[in-house]
Amino acid sequence: MTEPQITELKSIPKSPSFWKEAWRQFRQRKLAMLSLGFVLFLSIVALFAPAISGSKPIVCEYKGTIYFPMLSYYSPRFEATFLNENFFGNYYDNLKENDPDSWAIWPLHFGDPNRPIDPNEWPDYPRTPQSSAPNSINWFGTDSRATDVFSQMVHGTRTALLVGFVSMGIASVIGITMGGLAGYFGGWTDSLISRLIEVVMCIPTLVLILALIAVINERTIWHMMAVIGATGWTGIARLTRAEFLKLKTMDFVSAARVLGVGHIRIMFKYLLPNALAPVLVPITFGIAAAILIESALSFLGFGPANSPSWGKLLNSGRQNLEDWWLILFPGFAIFLTVLAYNLIGEGLQEATDPRLRDGGSME
Amino acid sequence: MISFLVRRIAIGVVTLMLITFIIFGLIRNMPGTPITMDLQDPEVQFSKERIAQLEAAYGLDKPWPLAYVHWLGNAVQGDLGRSYKQKIGVTRVIFDRLGPTLLLSVPSLFLAFLLSIPLGIYAGANAGSRNERILSTILYMLYSLPSFVAALFLQLWLAVYWEWFPLEGIQSNTHNSMSSTQQVFDYLWHAFLPVICLTYGSLAYDSRFVRANLQEVLRQDYIRTAKAKGLSPRRVMWQHAFRNTLIPFVTLVGLTLPSLVSGSVIIEGIFSWPGMGLELLQSITERDYPVVMGITLVYSVMTLISQLLADVFYAVVDPRVRLDNN
């Protein structure tokens, strides 16, 4: 029965979906695509950081069991066996001595983001010198604690990207919920939330962040993300509110309401997908801002003590201005990452805003 | 207009109380008090009685909501308290730090506005040309360059490597033995790098803003009309387009006002510039509560005033906007 209808429908060329069209527009922007490629590259570096630069084997067989010691950069339980057998971080010799049949696959670059390398830890590897300029062993030099800068840069990539995604994830959840509630329900809900947004926007951001961070006793990177997320949602909320205000008067929403669709379902299934494109733009810019704030806080010495960060490298560079490599490499990394996210945000804006689609020039 | 102002000011006062309440609660809950910060110095030794006495004097013996009410009562009467660390009034501290901050912020704001209008107009009028694309790319890169990264690069290059400019501080060691002209020159010489760092970002942002607005205006029907009736391109640009781009620009000027006084915490920190931003940073680490509160109050008041001014300016410049009837 239904078959003829389907063939009839197939004969009409389907118009491209909104996101397909947006992607087509986005792809035409060389700089935005280049930036997207750069962020993908950074994600790969962040994901495989311990395999790119570290002092622990990626994978090794020891006394008949396979271990992944590099994962101990994420959680110490992955090297529990080796801690119990008093390896003291020196894997190369200890593996050989304790078990001649053992084998290991090592990271591309030998170095550690958290500590200096001791002599004889690795064949032909001297003790890492303090404040050494870039050379064949320490590709980006070392800092005044004799820690390898390249290794800190690689592991710092993880910090930077994680901060961007997680803190903006938190900010998006708060912002979209707040803005959505205000825009959809209106009335006193709207006035209450709008006042709250105004108050948060008026608090000097850096004062608020510094005060919040100083309250925390033992700071970790997760605290920083929570603080940055909890202060960075106002722009997203305002935009979501405006979009919801506009969308809720449209016919398809009235139709849904007549059909008896619940409030929550209307908000998430009907309104949010349509409001997503304009809201994605401030989120992308927000990621750039979050990375900036994290590196600025670490630079000011308000960052967490035990995680490598580009901002922390800049901080040690500031105390030793002669060591240009402590400033040049992390400085460029922060700059390029912020630039890339800004370019992606702009590309997204131009690809999803119909008014800007055709280049936006006057001719 | 009057009813609008009254309503906005009332909302502003409530906002101000909320902000100061939040910040007061936060700083009182930071680990450590000004006394424990003093005790970190091994030479300072206090007896138990002395600590209790100091706590009473600083108001630390009261729970913080009570202390907040006390602070608010004094602040309404114009008394912001005394700095624990510097042993002088907070108002005095703020006035002492205001001069250096203005020395950086006034030139930087002026430079940014003066340069951004011609740059933005040029880019907007020549959209798509090769020069415009180069200019816009450079501006975009400057806009994305974090000011503290730029400050460190400039210090490394111009102060450490070439030694053309002083690394940090506001005056040379020999400042007091200089003639007054030399002293002025000395200040300017020290201010050069921080002013550059504060300027380039807003310059890039402002000129992009001007360009975007100009392009928006150029798409309007009245521009087509102006062209159609045979006006010269120059006249269309300056008489019809440029004047209308000024409307949103005025709002931008209003919103930048707080940065005039607030200074930049990071830039002042990097250049050890004794302004408001550096004072805020130091008073947070020293737990000098009255100073933190005083500076927060100044920042928030400036932000609220500038938002109000931006709205009022907007209504003054654009006759279509009426403030009263919402």
PDB file of C-alpha atoms in Angstrom, chain B residues 153-313:
ATOM      1  CA  PHE B 153      57.388  38.768  24.458  1.00  0.00           C
ATOM      2  CA  LEU B 154      57.911  42.548  24.532  1.00  0.00           C
ATOM      3  CA  GLN B 155      59.834  42.380  27.805  1.00  0.00           C
ATOM      4  CA  LEU B 156      62.023  39.630  26.401  1.00  0.00           C
ATOM      5  CA  TRP B 157      62.676  41.430  23.157  1.00  0.00           C
ATOM      6  CA  LEU B 158      62.737  45.159  23.943  1.00  0.00           C
ATOM      7  CA  ALA B 159      63.712  45.206  27.612  1.00  0.00           C
ATOM      8  CA  VAL B 160      65.999  42.212  28.113  1.00  0.00           C
ATOM      9  CA  TYR B 161      67.532  41.734  24.657  1.00  0.00           C
ATOM     10  CA  TRP B 162      67.733  45.279  23.303  1.00  0.00           C
ATOM     11  CA  GLU B 163      67.470  47.108  26.664  1.00  0.00           C
ATOM     12  CA  TRP B 164      65.555  49.952  25.031  1.00  0.00           C
ATOM     13  CA  PHE B 165      62.862  50.088  27.677  1.00  0.00           C
ATOM     14  CA  PRO B 166      62.876  49.431  31.422  1.00  0.00           C
ATOM     15  CA  LEU B 167      61.748  45.949  32.424  1.00  0.00           C
ATOM     16  CA  GLU B 168      59.299  47.006  35.104  1.00  0.00           C
ATOM     17  CA  GLY B 169      58.357  49.659  37.646  1.00  0.00           C
ATOM     18  CA  ILE B 170      57.093  53.201  37.211  1.00  0.00           C
ATOM     19  CA  GLN B 171      60.310  55.207  37.718  1.00  0.00           C
ATOM     20  CA  SER B 172      64.085  54.852  37.553  1.00  0.00           C
ATOM     21  CA  ASN B 173      66.293  54.636  40.629  1.00  0.00           C
ATOM     22  CA  THR B 174      67.640  58.091  39.849  1.00  0.00           C
ATOM     23  CA  HIS B 175      64.131  59.528  39.531  1.00  0.00           C
ATOM     24  CA  ASN B 176      64.371  61.888  42.517  1.00  0.00           C
ATOM     25  CA  SER B 177      67.523  63.599  41.287  1.00  0.00           C
ATOM     26  CA  MET B 178      65.952  64.415  37.900  1.00  0.00           C
ATOM     27  CA  SER B 179      64.557  67.739  36.716  1.00  0.00           C
ATOM     28  CA  SER B 180      60.773  67.810  36.388  1.00  0.00           C
ATOM     29  CA  THR B 181      60.850  67.490  32.577  1.00  0.00           C
ATOM     30  CA  GLN B 182      63.106  64.487  32.916  1.00  0.00           C
ATOM     31  CA  GLN B 183      60.763  63.030  35.516  1.00  0.00           C
ATOM     32  CA  VAL B 184      57.805  63.297  33.130  1.00  0.00           C
ATOM     33  CA  PHE B 185      59.896  61.679  30.412  1.00  0.00           C
ATOM     34  CA  ASP B 186      60.941  58.965  32.859  1.00  0.00           C
ATOM     35  CA  TYR B 187      57.296  58.115  33.629  1.00  0.00           C
ATOM     36  CA  LEU B 188      56.409  58.008  29.924  1.00  0.00           C
ATOM     37  CA  TRP B 189      59.418  55.825  29.175  1.00  0.00           C
ATOM     38  CA  HIS B 190      58.317  53.339  31.836  1.00  0.00           C
ATOM     39  CA  ALA B 191      54.684  53.512  30.719  1.00  0.00           C
ATOM     40  CA  PHE B 192      55.462  52.741  27.070  1.00  0.00           C
ATOM     41  CA  LEU B 193      55.450  48.934  27.105  1.00  0.00           C
ATOM     42  CA  PRO B 194      52.447  48.522  29.439  1.00  0.00           C
ATOM     43  CA  VAL B 195      50.445  51.035  27.381  1.00  0.00           C
ATOM     44  CA  ILE B 196      51.198  49.071  24.187  1.00  0.00           C
ATOM     45  CA  CYS B 197      50.076  45.851  25.869  1.00  0.00           C
ATOM     46  CA  LEU B 198      46.853  47.432  27.081  1.00  0.00           C
ATOM     47  CA  THR B 199      46.133  49.119  23.740  1.00  0.00           C
ATOM     48  CA  TYR B 200      46.594  46.596  20.976  1.00  0.00           C
ATOM     49  CA  GLY B 201      43.850  44.234  22.100  1.00  0.00           C
ATOM     50  CA  SER B 202      41.144  46.875  22.390  1.00  0.00           C
ATOM     51  CA  LEU B 203      42.424  48.503  19.203  1.00  0.00           C
ATOM     52  CA  ALA B 204      41.871  45.260  17.335  1.00  0.00           C
ATOM     53  CA  TYR B 205      38.491  44.687  18.969  1.00  0.00           C
ATOM     54  CA  ASP B 206      37.279  48.256  18.372  1.00  0.00           C
ATOM     55  CA  SER B 207      38.301  48.388  14.732  1.00  0.00           C
ATOM     56  CA  ARG B 208      36.636  45.037  14.044  1.00  0.00           C
ATOM     57  CA  PHE B 209      33.567  46.444  15.750  1.00  0.00           C
ATOM     58  CA  VAL B 210      33.619  49.607  13.604  1.00  0.00           C
ATOM     59  CA  ARG B 211      34.126  47.532  10.457  1.00  0.00           C
ATOM     60  CA  ALA B 212      31.256  45.170  11.234  1.00  0.00           C
ATOM     61  CA  ASN B 213      28.918  48.060  11.981  1.00  0.00           C
ATOM     62  CA  LEU B 214      29.923  49.935   8.862  1.00  0.00           C
ATOM     63  CA  GLN B 215      29.210  46.873   6.754  1.00  0.00           C
ATOM     64  CA  GLU B 216      25.832  46.503   8.415  1.00  0.00           C
ATOM     65  CA  VAL B 217      25.035  50.149   7.696  1.00  0.00           C
ATOM     66  CA  LEU B 218      26.247  49.901   4.095  1.00  0.00           C
ATOM     67  CA  ARG B 219      23.625  47.212   3.463  1.00  0.00           C
ATOM     68  CA  GLN B 220      20.768  49.535   4.463  1.00  0.00           C
ATOM     69  CA  ASP B 221      18.315  50.932   1.966  1.00  0.00           C
ATOM     70  CA  TYR B 222      19.128  54.559   2.695  1.00  0.00           C
ATOM     71  CA  ILE B 223      22.683  53.993   1.511  1.00  0.00           C
ATOM     72  CA  ARG B 224      21.341  52.647  -1.774  1.00  0.00           C
ATOM     73  CA  THR B 225      19.087  55.691  -1.983  1.00  0.00           C
ATOM     74  CA  ALA B 226      22.008  58.012  -1.330  1.00  0.00           C
ATOM     75  CA  LYS B 227      24.030  56.306  -4.055  1.00  0.00           C
ATOM     76  CA  ALA B 228      21.084  56.279  -6.432  1.00  0.00           C
ATOM     77  CA  LYS B 229      20.533  59.981  -6.142  1.00  0.00           C
ATOM     78  CA  GLY B 230      24.113  60.494  -7.358  1.00  0.00           C
ATOM     79  CA  LEU B 231      26.047  61.464  -4.242  1.00  0.00           C
ATOM     80  CA  SER B 232      29.802  61.022  -4.417  1.00  0.00           C
ATOM     81  CA  PRO B 233      31.142  57.859  -2.720  1.00  0.00           C
ATOM     82  CA  ARG B 234      33.009  60.040  -0.232  1.00  0.00           C
ATOM     83  CA  ARG B 235      29.829  61.844   0.742  1.00  0.00           C
ATOM     84  CA  VAL B 236      27.896  58.596   1.046  1.00  0.00           C
ATOM     85  CA  MET B 237      30.605  57.202   3.286  1.00  0.00           C
ATOM     86  CA  TRP B 238      31.059  60.121   5.645  1.00  0.00           C
ATOM     87  CA  GLN B 239      27.664  61.827   5.690  1.00  0.00           C
ATOM     88  CA  HIS B 240      25.433  58.788   5.597  1.00  0.00           C
ATOM     89  CA  ALA B 241      27.316  55.671   6.605  1.00  0.00           C
ATOM     90  CA  PHE B 242      29.947  56.824   9.096  1.00  0.00           C
ATOM     91  CA  ARG B 243      27.582  58.878  11.240  1.00  0.00           C
ATOM     92  CA  ASN B 244      25.323  55.898  11.712  1.00  0.00           C
ATOM     93  CA  THR B 245      28.167  53.587  12.704  1.00  0.00           C
ATOM     94  CA  LEU B 246      28.844  55.956  15.594  1.00  0.00           C
ATOM     95  CA  ILE B 247      25.652  54.866  17.373  1.00  0.00           C
ATOM     96  CA  PRO B 248      26.831  51.433  18.502  1.00  0.00           C
ATOM     97  CA  PHE B 249      30.340  52.819  18.929  1.00  0.00           C
ATOM     98  CA  VAL B 250      29.081  55.221  21.594  1.00  0.00           C
ATOM     99  CA  THR B 251      27.764  52.235  23.544  1.00  0.00           C
ATOM    100  CA  LEU B 252      31.152  50.585  23.262  1.00  0.00           C
ATOM    101  CA  VAL B 253      32.859  53.721  24.604  1.00  0.00           C
ATOM    102  CA  GLY B 254      30.471  53.677  27.554  1.00  0.00           C
ATOM    103  CA  LEU B 255      31.182  50.041  28.313  1.00  0.00           C
ATOM    104  CA  THR B 256      34.968  50.517  28.226  1.00  0.00           C
ATOM    105  CA  LEU B 257      34.863  53.138  30.983  1.00  0.00           C
ATOM    106  CA  PRO B 258      35.392  50.702  33.886  1.00  0.00           C
ATOM    107  CA  SER B 259      38.739  49.644  32.443  1.00  0.00           C
ATOM    108  CA  LEU B 260      39.813  53.270  32.822  1.00  0.00           C
ATOM    109  CA  VAL B 261      39.930  52.913  36.593  1.00  0.00           C
ATOM    110  CA  SER B 262      40.166  49.175  37.135  1.00  0.00           C
ATOM    111  CA  GLY B 263      43.523  48.786  35.454  1.00  0.00           C
ATOM    112  CA  SER B 264      44.675  45.391  34.367  1.00  0.00           C
ATOM    113  CA  VAL B 265      45.625  42.995  37.142  1.00  0.00           C
ATOM    114  CA  ILE B 266      47.847  40.952  34.854  1.00  0.00           C
ATOM    115  CA  ILE B 267      49.607  43.766  32.995  1.00  0.00           C
ATOM    116  CA  GLU B 268      50.210  45.734  36.196  1.00  0.00           C
ATOM    117  CA  GLY B 269      51.467  42.543  37.789  1.00  0.00           C
ATOM    118  CA  ILE B 270      53.923  41.794  34.979  1.00  0.00           C
ATOM    119  CA  PHE B 271      55.319  45.327  34.886  1.00  0.00           C
ATOM    120  CA  SER B 272      55.183  45.771  38.702  1.00  0.00           C
ATOM    121  CA  TRP B 273      53.139  48.875  38.036  1.00  0.00           C
ATOM    122  CA  PRO B 274      51.787  50.252  41.349  1.00  0.00           C
ATOM    123  CA  GLY B 275      48.173  50.643  40.197  1.00  0.00           C
ATOM    124  CA  MET B 276      44.761  49.401  41.290  1.00  0.00           C
ATOM    125  CA  GLY B 277      45.099  45.986  39.664  1.00  0.00           C
ATOM    126  CA  LEU B 278      48.393  45.151  41.378  1.00  0.00           C
ATOM    127  CA  GLU B 279      46.994  46.401  44.690  1.00  0.00           C
ATOM    128  CA  LEU B 280      44.004  44.080  44.302  1.00  0.00           C
ATOM    129  CA  LEU B 281      46.244  41.103  43.591  1.00  0.00           C
ATOM    130  CA  GLN B 282      48.469  41.878  46.579  1.00  0.00           C
ATOM    131  CA  SER B 283      45.582  42.502  48.940  1.00  0.00           C
ATOM    132  CA  ILE B 284      43.985  39.174  47.995  1.00  0.00           C
ATOM    133  CA  THR B 285      47.200  37.259  48.752  1.00  0.00           C
ATOM    134  CA  GLU B 286      47.733  39.260  51.974  1.00  0.00           C
ATOM    135  CA  ARG B 287      44.072  38.783  53.003  1.00  0.00           C
ATOM    136  CA  ASP B 288      43.765  42.550  53.419  1.00  0.00           C
ATOM    137  CA  TYR B 289      39.951  42.372  53.465  1.00  0.00           C
ATOM    138  CA  PRO B 290      39.105  46.102  53.609  1.00  0.00           C
ATOM    139  CA  VAL B 291      41.271  46.853  50.575  1.00  0.00           C
ATOM    140  CA  VAL B 292      39.794  43.967  48.549  1.00  0.00           C
ATOM    141  CA  MET B 293      36.301  45.182  49.430  1.00  0.00           C
ATOM    142  CA  GLY B 294      37.142  48.806  48.637  1.00  0.00           C
ATOM    143  CA  ILE B 295      38.542  47.984  45.209  1.00  0.00           C
ATOM    144  CA  THR B 296      35.679  45.575  44.430  1.00  0.00           C
ATOM    145  CA  LEU B 297      33.244  48.355  45.319  1.00  0.00           C
ATOM    146  CA  VAL B 298      35.002  50.818  43.008  1.00  0.00           C
ATOM    147  CA  TYR B 299      35.038  48.264  40.141  1.00  0.00           C
ATOM    148  CA  SER B 300      31.367  47.373  40.536  1.00  0.00           C
ATOM    149  CA  VAL B 301      30.221  50.987  40.831  1.00  0.00           C
ATOM    150  CA  MET B 302      32.157  51.835  37.675  1.00  0.00           C
ATOM    151  CA  THR B 303      30.641  48.871  35.814  1.00  0.00           C
ATOM    152  CA  LEU B 304      27.094  49.804  36.823  1.00  0.00           C
ATOM    153  CA  ILE B 305      27.587  53.488  35.995  1.00  0.00           C
ATOM    154  CA  SER B 306      29.073  52.673  32.607  1.00  0.00           C
ATOM    155  CA  GLN B 307      26.175  50.367  31.719  1.00  0.00           C
ATOM    156  CA  LEU B 308      23.742  53.109  32.668  1.00  0.00           C
ATOM    157  CA  LEU B 309      25.727  55.672  30.692  1.00  0.00           C
ATOM    158  CA  ALA B 310      25.835  53.392  27.655  1.00  0.00           C
ATOM    159  CA  ASP B 311      22.034  53.132  27.693  1.00  0.00           C
ATOM    160  CA  VAL B 312      21.591  56.881  28.167  1.00  0.00           C
ATOM    161  CA  PHE B 313      24.140  57.698  25.437  1.00  0.00           C
TER     162      PHE B 313
END
